[in-house]
Amino acid sequence: MKRIVILISGRGSNLQSILEAKLHAQVAAVISNNPAARGIDIARNFGVDTAVIDHRAFPDRASFDTALAEKADSCRPDLLVLAGFMRILTEGFLKRFGGRIMNIHPSLLPAFPGVDTHRRALQEGVRIHGCTVHFVTSELDHGPIIAQAAVPVLSGDNEERLAARVLEQEHRIYPQAIRWFLDGKLKLEGNRVTVSAGRSTPDALVCP
Ligand code: GRF
Protein backbone atom coordinates (compact mmCIF):
# COMPACT_ATOMS: atom_id res chain seq x y z
CA MET A 1 0.00 0.00 0.00
CA LYS A 2 1.26 3.50 -0.82
CA ARG A 3 2.28 5.76 2.02
CA ILE A 4 1.54 9.42 2.54
CA VAL A 5 2.83 11.96 5.02
CA ILE A 6 0.74 15.05 5.73
CA LEU A 7 2.30 18.34 6.84
CA ILE A 8 0.17 20.84 8.73
CA SER A 9 0.49 24.07 10.69
CA GLY A 10 -2.97 24.78 12.06
CA ARG A 11 -6.68 24.02 12.01
CA GLY A 12 -6.44 20.78 10.06
CA SER A 13 -9.78 20.79 8.23
CA ASN A 14 -8.16 19.60 4.99
CA LEU A 15 -6.29 16.94 6.97
CA GLN A 16 -9.64 15.81 8.34
CA SER A 17 -11.23 15.61 4.90
CA ILE A 18 -8.29 13.50 3.69
CA LEU A 19 -8.49 11.15 6.66
CA GLU A 20 -12.27 10.84 6.28
CA ALA A 21 -11.87 10.00 2.59
CA LYS A 22 -10.48 6.58 3.56
CA LEU A 23 -7.92 6.63 0.77
CA HIS A 24 -6.26 3.42 -0.25
CA ALA A 25 -3.00 4.47 1.41
CA GLN A 26 -1.37 4.42 4.76
CA VAL A 27 -1.08 7.83 6.38
CA ALA A 28 2.37 7.16 7.83
CA ALA A 29 2.51 10.38 9.86
CA VAL A 30 1.13 13.86 10.33
CA ILE A 31 3.92 16.34 10.99
CA SER A 32 3.30 19.84 12.32
CA ASN A 33 5.75 22.71 12.64
CA ASN A 34 3.38 24.23 15.20
CA PRO A 35 2.97 22.47 18.55
CA ALA A 36 -0.41 24.17 19.05
CA ALA A 37 -1.91 23.07 15.72
CA ARG A 38 -5.45 21.80 16.20
CA GLY A 39 -4.86 19.31 13.41
CA ILE A 40 -2.58 17.28 15.69
CA ASP A 41 -5.62 16.26 17.77
CA ILE A 42 -7.56 15.41 14.63
CA ALA A 43 -4.75 13.08 13.53
CA ARG A 44 -4.60 11.45 16.95
CA ASN A 45 -8.35 10.87 16.92
CA PHE A 46 -7.89 8.96 13.69
CA GLY A 47 -5.08 6.94 15.28
CA VAL A 48 -2.43 8.45 13.02
CA ASP A 49 1.15 8.95 14.27
CA THR A 50 2.02 12.57 14.85
CA ALA A 51 5.26 14.48 15.19
CA VAL A 52 6.03 18.11 15.95
CA ILE A 53 9.10 19.77 14.49
CA ASP A 54 8.93 23.29 15.80
CA HIS A 55 10.63 25.63 13.34
CA ARG A 56 11.34 28.07 16.19
CA ALA A 57 13.81 25.58 17.66
CA PHE A 58 16.09 25.90 14.61
CA PRO A 59 18.54 28.68 13.80
CA ASP A 60 17.55 28.91 10.12
CA ARG A 61 15.25 27.60 7.43
CA ALA A 62 17.81 25.14 6.06
CA SER A 63 18.33 23.33 9.37
CA PHE A 64 14.59 23.15 10.00
CA ASP A 65 14.05 21.73 6.52
CA THR A 66 16.79 19.15 7.05
CA ALA A 67 15.14 17.93 10.25
CA LEU A 68 11.73 17.92 8.55
CA ALA A 69 13.07 16.03 5.54
CA GLU A 70 14.73 13.44 7.74
CA LYS A 71 11.56 12.85 9.69
CA ALA A 72 9.48 12.68 6.52
CA ASP A 73 11.99 10.35 4.83
CA SER A 74 11.94 7.99 7.80
CA CYS A 75 8.24 7.42 7.01
CA ARG A 76 9.13 6.32 3.44
CA PRO A 77 6.37 8.37 1.81
CA ASP A 78 5.25 8.03 -1.78
CA LEU A 79 3.62 11.44 -1.44
CA LEU A 80 3.95 14.45 0.85
CA VAL A 81 0.70 16.34 1.29
CA LEU A 82 0.85 19.96 2.44
CA ALA A 83 -2.44 20.71 4.16
CA GLY A 84 -2.28 24.24 5.49
CA PHE A 85 1.47 23.96 6.01
CA MET A 86 2.64 27.54 6.43
CA ARG A 87 6.40 27.25 5.89
CA ILE A 88 8.20 27.86 2.62
CA LEU A 89 10.32 24.82 1.78
CA THR A 90 13.91 25.17 0.65
CA GLU A 91 15.29 24.02 -2.69
CA GLY A 92 17.12 21.14 -0.97
CA PHE A 93 13.88 19.83 0.50
CA LEU A 94 12.03 20.13 -2.82
CA LYS A 95 14.80 18.29 -4.67
CA ARG A 96 14.67 15.45 -2.19
CA PHE A 97 10.93 14.93 -2.72
CA GLY A 98 10.71 16.32 -6.28
CA GLY A 99 7.37 15.61 -7.98
CA ARG A 100 6.01 14.02 -4.84
CA ILE A 101 4.75 17.07 -2.95
CA MET A 102 1.21 18.40 -3.30
CA ASN A 103 -0.30 21.58 -1.92
CA ILE A 104 -3.74 23.14 -1.77
CA HIS A 105 -4.09 26.86 -2.25
CA PRO A 106 -7.25 28.89 -1.61
CA SER A 107 -7.48 30.65 -4.99
CA LEU A 108 -7.71 29.83 -8.65
CA LEU A 109 -3.99 29.92 -9.40
CA PRO A 110 -2.20 31.65 -11.00
CA ALA A 111 -4.48 34.34 -9.55
CA PHE A 112 -3.74 35.37 -5.98
CA PRO A 113 -0.66 33.41 -4.94
CA GLY A 114 0.47 34.09 -1.37
CA VAL A 115 -1.69 35.04 1.58
CA ASP A 116 -5.05 36.79 2.13
CA THR A 117 -6.47 35.34 -1.06
CA HIS A 118 -10.15 35.86 -0.18
CA ARG A 119 -9.68 39.48 0.84
CA ARG A 120 -7.73 40.19 -2.34
CA ALA A 121 -10.32 38.41 -4.51
CA LEU A 122 -13.07 40.60 -3.01
CA GLN A 123 -10.95 43.72 -3.44
CA GLU A 124 -10.31 42.93 -7.10
CA GLY A 125 -14.00 42.31 -7.69
CA VAL A 126 -13.54 38.90 -9.30
CA ARG A 127 -16.81 37.07 -9.96
CA ILE A 128 -15.33 33.58 -9.76
CA HIS A 129 -12.97 32.40 -7.04
CA GLY A 130 -11.91 28.96 -5.87
CA CYS A 131 -9.09 26.65 -4.93
CA THR A 132 -6.24 24.78 -6.58
CA VAL A 133 -4.36 21.57 -5.88
CA HIS A 134 -0.90 21.63 -7.43
CA PHE A 135 2.47 19.99 -7.31
CA VAL A 136 4.98 22.03 -5.36
CA THR A 137 7.94 23.62 -7.12
CA SER A 138 10.41 26.24 -6.00
CA GLU A 139 8.18 29.05 -7.28
CA LEU A 140 5.70 29.78 -4.50
CA ASP A 141 2.13 28.71 -5.39
CA HIS A 142 3.04 28.16 -9.04
CA GLY A 143 3.56 24.43 -9.52
CA PRO A 144 1.74 22.27 -12.10
CA ILE A 145 -2.01 22.36 -11.50
CA ILE A 146 -3.76 19.08 -10.74
CA ALA A 147 -7.30 20.13 -9.87
CA GLN A 148 -9.33 23.28 -9.40
CA ALA A 149 -12.81 24.05 -8.16
CA ALA A 150 -14.59 27.32 -8.81
CA VAL A 151 -17.14 29.06 -6.63
CA PRO A 152 -19.16 32.17 -7.47
CA VAL A 153 -18.52 35.39 -5.58
CA LEU A 154 -21.95 36.52 -4.42
CA SER A 155 -23.12 40.04 -3.81
CA GLY A 156 -22.91 40.74 -0.11
CA ASP A 157 -20.05 38.27 0.34
CA ASN A 158 -17.50 39.00 3.00
CA GLU A 159 -14.16 37.31 3.47
CA GLU A 160 -15.57 34.79 5.93
CA ARG A 161 -18.48 33.66 3.77
CA LEU A 162 -16.32 33.42 0.67
CA ALA A 163 -13.63 31.49 2.55
CA ALA A 164 -16.21 29.01 3.82
CA ARG A 165 -17.57 28.44 0.30
CA VAL A 166 -14.04 27.84 -1.01
CA LEU A 167 -13.09 25.59 1.91
CA GLU A 168 -16.02 23.31 1.18
CA GLN A 169 -14.55 22.76 -2.28
CA GLU A 170 -11.03 22.28 -0.89
CA HIS A 171 -12.37 19.39 1.15
CA ARG A 172 -13.81 17.87 -2.01
CA ILE A 173 -10.94 18.23 -4.46
CA TYR A 174 -7.90 17.53 -2.25
CA PRO A 175 -8.83 13.92 -1.41
CA GLN A 176 -9.76 13.45 -5.07
CA ALA A 177 -6.40 14.73 -6.31
CA ILE A 178 -4.55 12.50 -3.84
CA ARG A 179 -6.62 9.53 -4.95
CA TRP A 180 -5.64 10.21 -8.56
CA PHE A 181 -1.98 10.28 -7.53
CA LEU A 182 -2.27 7.05 -5.57
CA ASP A 183 -4.04 5.36 -8.46
CA GLY A 184 -1.28 6.41 -10.86
CA LYS A 185 -3.70 8.60 -12.85
CA LEU A 186 -1.60 11.75 -12.89
CA LYS A 187 0.99 12.31 -15.57
CA LEU A 188 3.37 15.24 -15.27
CA GLU A 189 4.80 16.56 -18.53
CA GLY A 190 6.78 19.76 -18.15
CA ASN A 191 4.48 22.11 -16.31
CA ARG A 192 1.29 20.30 -17.25
CA VAL A 193 -0.53 17.55 -15.46
CA THR A 194 -2.87 15.24 -17.29
CA VAL A 195 -5.42 13.13 -15.48
CA SER A 196 -6.70 9.86 -16.81
CA ALA A 197 -9.66 9.60 -14.51
CA GLY A 198 -12.44 8.34 -16.75
CA ARG A 199 -14.96 9.89 -19.05
CA SER A 200 -16.97 11.86 -16.51
CA THR A 201 -14.05 13.91 -15.20
CA PRO A 202 -12.75 16.76 -17.34
CA ASP A 203 -8.98 16.66 -17.66
CA ALA A 204 -7.31 18.24 -14.63
CA LEU A 205 -10.38 20.24 -13.69
CA VAL A 206 -13.02 19.64 -11.09
CA CYS A 207 -16.07 21.87 -10.94
CA PRO A 208 -18.74 21.80 -8.29
C1 GRF B 1 -6.62 26.19 3.58
O1 GRF B 1 -7.43 27.25 3.16
C2 GRF B 1 -5.59 25.86 2.53
O2 GRF B 1 -6.03 26.10 1.23
C3 GRF B 1 -4.46 26.79 2.87
O3 GRF B 1 -4.45 26.86 4.27
C4 GRF B 1 -5.75 26.58 4.77
C5 GRF B 1 -5.58 25.45 5.73
O4 GRF B 1 -6.78 25.13 6.41
N1 GRF B 1 -3.22 26.32 2.29
P1 GRF B 1 -6.88 23.80 7.26
O5 GRF B 1 -5.74 23.82 8.27
O6 GRF B 1 -6.78 22.65 6.31
O7 GRF B 1 -8.23 23.87 7.92
Coordinates of C-alpha atoms and ligand atoms in Angstrom, one line a residue:
M1 CA 0.0 0.0 0.0
K2 CA 1.3 3.5 -0.8
R3 CA 2.3 5.8 2.0
I4 CA 1.5 9.4 2.5
V5 CA 2.8 12.0 5.0
I6 CA 0.7 15.1 5.7
L7 CA 2.3 18.3 6.8
I8 CA 0.2 20.8 8.7
S9 CA 0.5 24.1 10.7
G10 CA -3.0 24.8 12.1
R11 CA -6.7 24.0 12.0
G12 CA -6.4 20.8 10.1
S13 CA -9.8 20.8 8.2
N14 CA -8.2 19.6 5.0
L15 CA -6.3 16.9 7.0
Q16 CA -9.6 15.8 8.3
S17 CA -11.2 15.6 4.9
I18 CA -8.3 13.5 3.7
L19 CA -8.5 11.1 6.7
E20 CA -12.3 10.8 6.3
A21 CA -11.9 10.0 2.6
K22 CA -10.5 6.6 3.6
L23 CA -7.9 6.6 0.8
H24 CA -6.3 3.4 -0.3
A25 CA -3.0 4.5 1.4
Q26 CA -1.4 4.4 4.8
V27 CA -1.1 7.8 6.4
A28 CA 2.4 7.2 7.8
A29 CA 2.5 10.4 9.9
V30 CA 1.1 13.9 10.3
I31 CA 3.9 16.3 11.0
S32 CA 3.3 19.8 12.3
N33 CA 5.7 22.7 12.6
N34 CA 3.4 24.2 15.2
P35 CA 3.0 22.5 18.6
A36 CA -0.4 24.2 19.1
A37 CA -1.9 23.1 15.7
R38 CA -5.5 21.8 16.2
G39 CA -4.9 19.3 13.4
I40 CA -2.6 17.3 15.7
D41 CA -5.6 16.3 17.8
I42 CA -7.6 15.4 14.6
A43 CA -4.7 13.1 13.5
R44 CA -4.6 11.5 17.0
N45 CA -8.3 10.9 16.9
F46 CA -7.9 9.0 13.7
G47 CA -5.1 6.9 15.3
V48 CA -2.4 8.4 13.0
D49 CA 1.2 8.9 14.3
T50 CA 2.0 12.6 14.8
A51 CA 5.3 14.5 15.2
V52 CA 6.0 18.1 16.0
I53 CA 9.1 19.8 14.5
D54 CA 8.9 23.3 15.8
H55 CA 10.6 25.6 13.3
R56 CA 11.3 28.1 16.2
A57 CA 13.8 25.6 17.7
F58 CA 16.1 25.9 14.6
P59 CA 18.5 28.7 13.8
D60 CA 17.5 28.9 10.1
R61 CA 15.2 27.6 7.4
A62 CA 17.8 25.1 6.1
S63 CA 18.3 23.3 9.4
F64 CA 14.6 23.1 10.0
D65 CA 14.1 21.7 6.5
T66 CA 16.8 19.1 7.0
A67 CA 15.1 17.9 10.3
L68 CA 11.7 17.9 8.6
A69 CA 13.1 16.0 5.5
E70 CA 14.7 13.4 7.7
K71 CA 11.6 12.8 9.7
A72 CA 9.5 12.7 6.5
D73 CA 12.0 10.4 4.8
S74 CA 11.9 8.0 7.8
C75 CA 8.2 7.4 7.0
R76 CA 9.1 6.3 3.4
P77 CA 6.4 8.4 1.8
D78 CA 5.2 8.0 -1.8
L79 CA 3.6 11.4 -1.4
L80 CA 4.0 14.4 0.8
V81 CA 0.7 16.3 1.3
L82 CA 0.8 20.0 2.4
A83 CA -2.4 20.7 4.2
G84 CA -2.3 24.2 5.5
F85 CA 1.5 24.0 6.0
M86 CA 2.6 27.5 6.4
R87 CA 6.4 27.2 5.9
I88 CA 8.2 27.9 2.6
L89 CA 10.3 24.8 1.8
T90 CA 13.9 25.2 0.6
E91 CA 15.3 24.0 -2.7
G92 CA 17.1 21.1 -1.0
F93 CA 13.9 19.8 0.5
L94 CA 12.0 20.1 -2.8
K95 CA 14.8 18.3 -4.7
R96 CA 14.7 15.4 -2.2
F97 CA 10.9 14.9 -2.7
G98 CA 10.7 16.3 -6.3
G99 CA 7.4 15.6 -8.0
R100 CA 6.0 14.0 -4.8
I101 CA 4.7 17.1 -3.0
M102 CA 1.2 18.4 -3.3
N103 CA -0.3 21.6 -1.9
I104 CA -3.7 23.1 -1.8
H105 CA -4.1 26.9 -2.3
P106 CA -7.2 28.9 -1.6
S107 CA -7.5 30.6 -5.0
L108 CA -7.7 29.8 -8.7
L109 CA -4.0 29.9 -9.4
P110 CA -2.2 31.6 -11.0
A111 CA -4.5 34.3 -9.6
F112 CA -3.7 35.4 -6.0
P113 CA -0.7 33.4 -4.9
G114 CA 0.5 34.1 -1.4
V115 CA -1.7 35.0 1.6
D116 CA -5.0 36.8 2.1
T117 CA -6.5 35.3 -1.1
H118 CA -10.2 35.9 -0.2
R119 CA -9.7 39.5 0.8
R120 CA -7.7 40.2 -2.3
A121 CA -10.3 38.4 -4.5
L122 CA -13.1 40.6 -3.0
Q123 CA -11.0 43.7 -3.4
E124 CA -10.3 42.9 -7.1
G125 CA -14.0 42.3 -7.7
V126 CA -13.5 38.9 -9.3
R127 CA -16.8 37.1 -10.0
I128 CA -15.3 33.6 -9.8
H129 CA -13.0 32.4 -7.0
G130 CA -11.9 29.0 -5.9
C131 CA -9.1 26.6 -4.9
T132 CA -6.2 24.8 -6.6
V133 CA -4.4 21.6 -5.9
H134 CA -0.9 21.6 -7.4
F135 CA 2.5 20.0 -7.3
V136 CA 5.0 22.0 -5.4
T137 CA 7.9 23.6 -7.1
S138 CA 10.4 26.2 -6.0
E139 CA 8.2 29.1 -7.3
L140 CA 5.7 29.8 -4.5
D141 CA 2.1 28.7 -5.4
H142 CA 3.0 28.2 -9.0
G143 CA 3.6 24.4 -9.5
P144 CA 1.7 22.3 -12.1
I145 CA -2.0 22.4 -11.5
I146 CA -3.8 19.1 -10.7
A147 CA -7.3 20.1 -9.9
Q148 CA -9.3 23.3 -9.4
A149 CA -12.8 24.1 -8.2
A150 CA -14.6 27.3 -8.8
V151 CA -17.1 29.1 -6.6
P152 CA -19.2 32.2 -7.5
V153 CA -18.5 35.4 -5.6
L154 CA -21.9 36.5 -4.4
S155 CA -23.1 40.0 -3.8
G156 CA -22.9 40.7 -0.1
D157 CA -20.1 38.3 0.3
N158 CA -17.5 39.0 3.0
E159 CA -14.2 37.3 3.5
E160 CA -15.6 34.8 5.9
R161 CA -18.5 33.7 3.8
L162 CA -16.3 33.4 0.7
A163 CA -13.6 31.5 2.5
A164 CA -16.2 29.0 3.8
R165 CA -17.6 28.4 0.3
V166 CA -14.0 27.8 -1.0
L167 CA -13.1 25.6 1.9
E168 CA -16.0 23.3 1.2
Q169 CA -14.5 22.8 -2.3
E170 CA -11.0 22.3 -0.9
H171 CA -12.4 19.4 1.1
R172 CA -13.8 17.9 -2.0
I173 CA -10.9 18.2 -4.5
Y174 CA -7.9 17.5 -2.2
P175 CA -8.8 13.9 -1.4
Q176 CA -9.8 13.5 -5.1
A177 CA -6.4 14.7 -6.3
I178 CA -4.5 12.5 -3.8
R179 CA -6.6 9.5 -4.9
W180 CA -5.6 10.2 -8.6
F181 CA -2.0 10.3 -7.5
L182 CA -2.3 7.0 -5.6
D183 CA -4.0 5.4 -8.5
G184 CA -1.3 6.4 -10.9
K185 CA -3.7 8.6 -12.8
L186 CA -1.6 11.8 -12.9
K187 CA 1.0 12.3 -15.6
L188 CA 3.4 15.2 -15.3
E189 CA 4.8 16.6 -18.5
G190 CA 6.8 19.8 -18.2
N191 CA 4.5 22.1 -16.3
R192 CA 1.3 20.3 -17.3
V193 CA -0.5 17.5 -15.5
T194 CA -2.9 15.2 -17.3
V195 CA -5.4 13.1 -15.5
S196 CA -6.7 9.9 -16.8
A197 CA -9.7 9.6 -14.5
G198 CA -12.4 8.3 -16.7
R199 CA -15.0 9.9 -19.1
S200 CA -17.0 11.9 -16.5
T201 CA -14.1 13.9 -15.2
P202 CA -12.8 16.8 -17.3
D203 CA -9.0 16.7 -17.7
A204 CA -7.3 18.2 -14.6
L205 CA -10.4 20.2 -13.7
V206 CA -13.0 19.6 -11.1
C207 CA -16.1 21.9 -10.9
P208 CA -18.7 21.8 -8.3
Ligands
GRF1 C1 -6.6 26.2 3.6 O1 -7.4 27.3 3.2 C2 -5.6 25.9 2.5 O2 -6.0 26.1 1.2 C3 -4.5 26.8 2.9 O3 -4.4 26.9 4.3 C4 -5.7 26.6 4.8 C5 -5.6 25.4 5.7 O4 -6.8 25.1 6.4 N1 -3.2 26.3 2.3 P1 -6.9 23.8 7.3 O5 -5.7 23.8 8.3 O6 -6.8 22.7 6.3 O7 -8.2 23.9 7.9

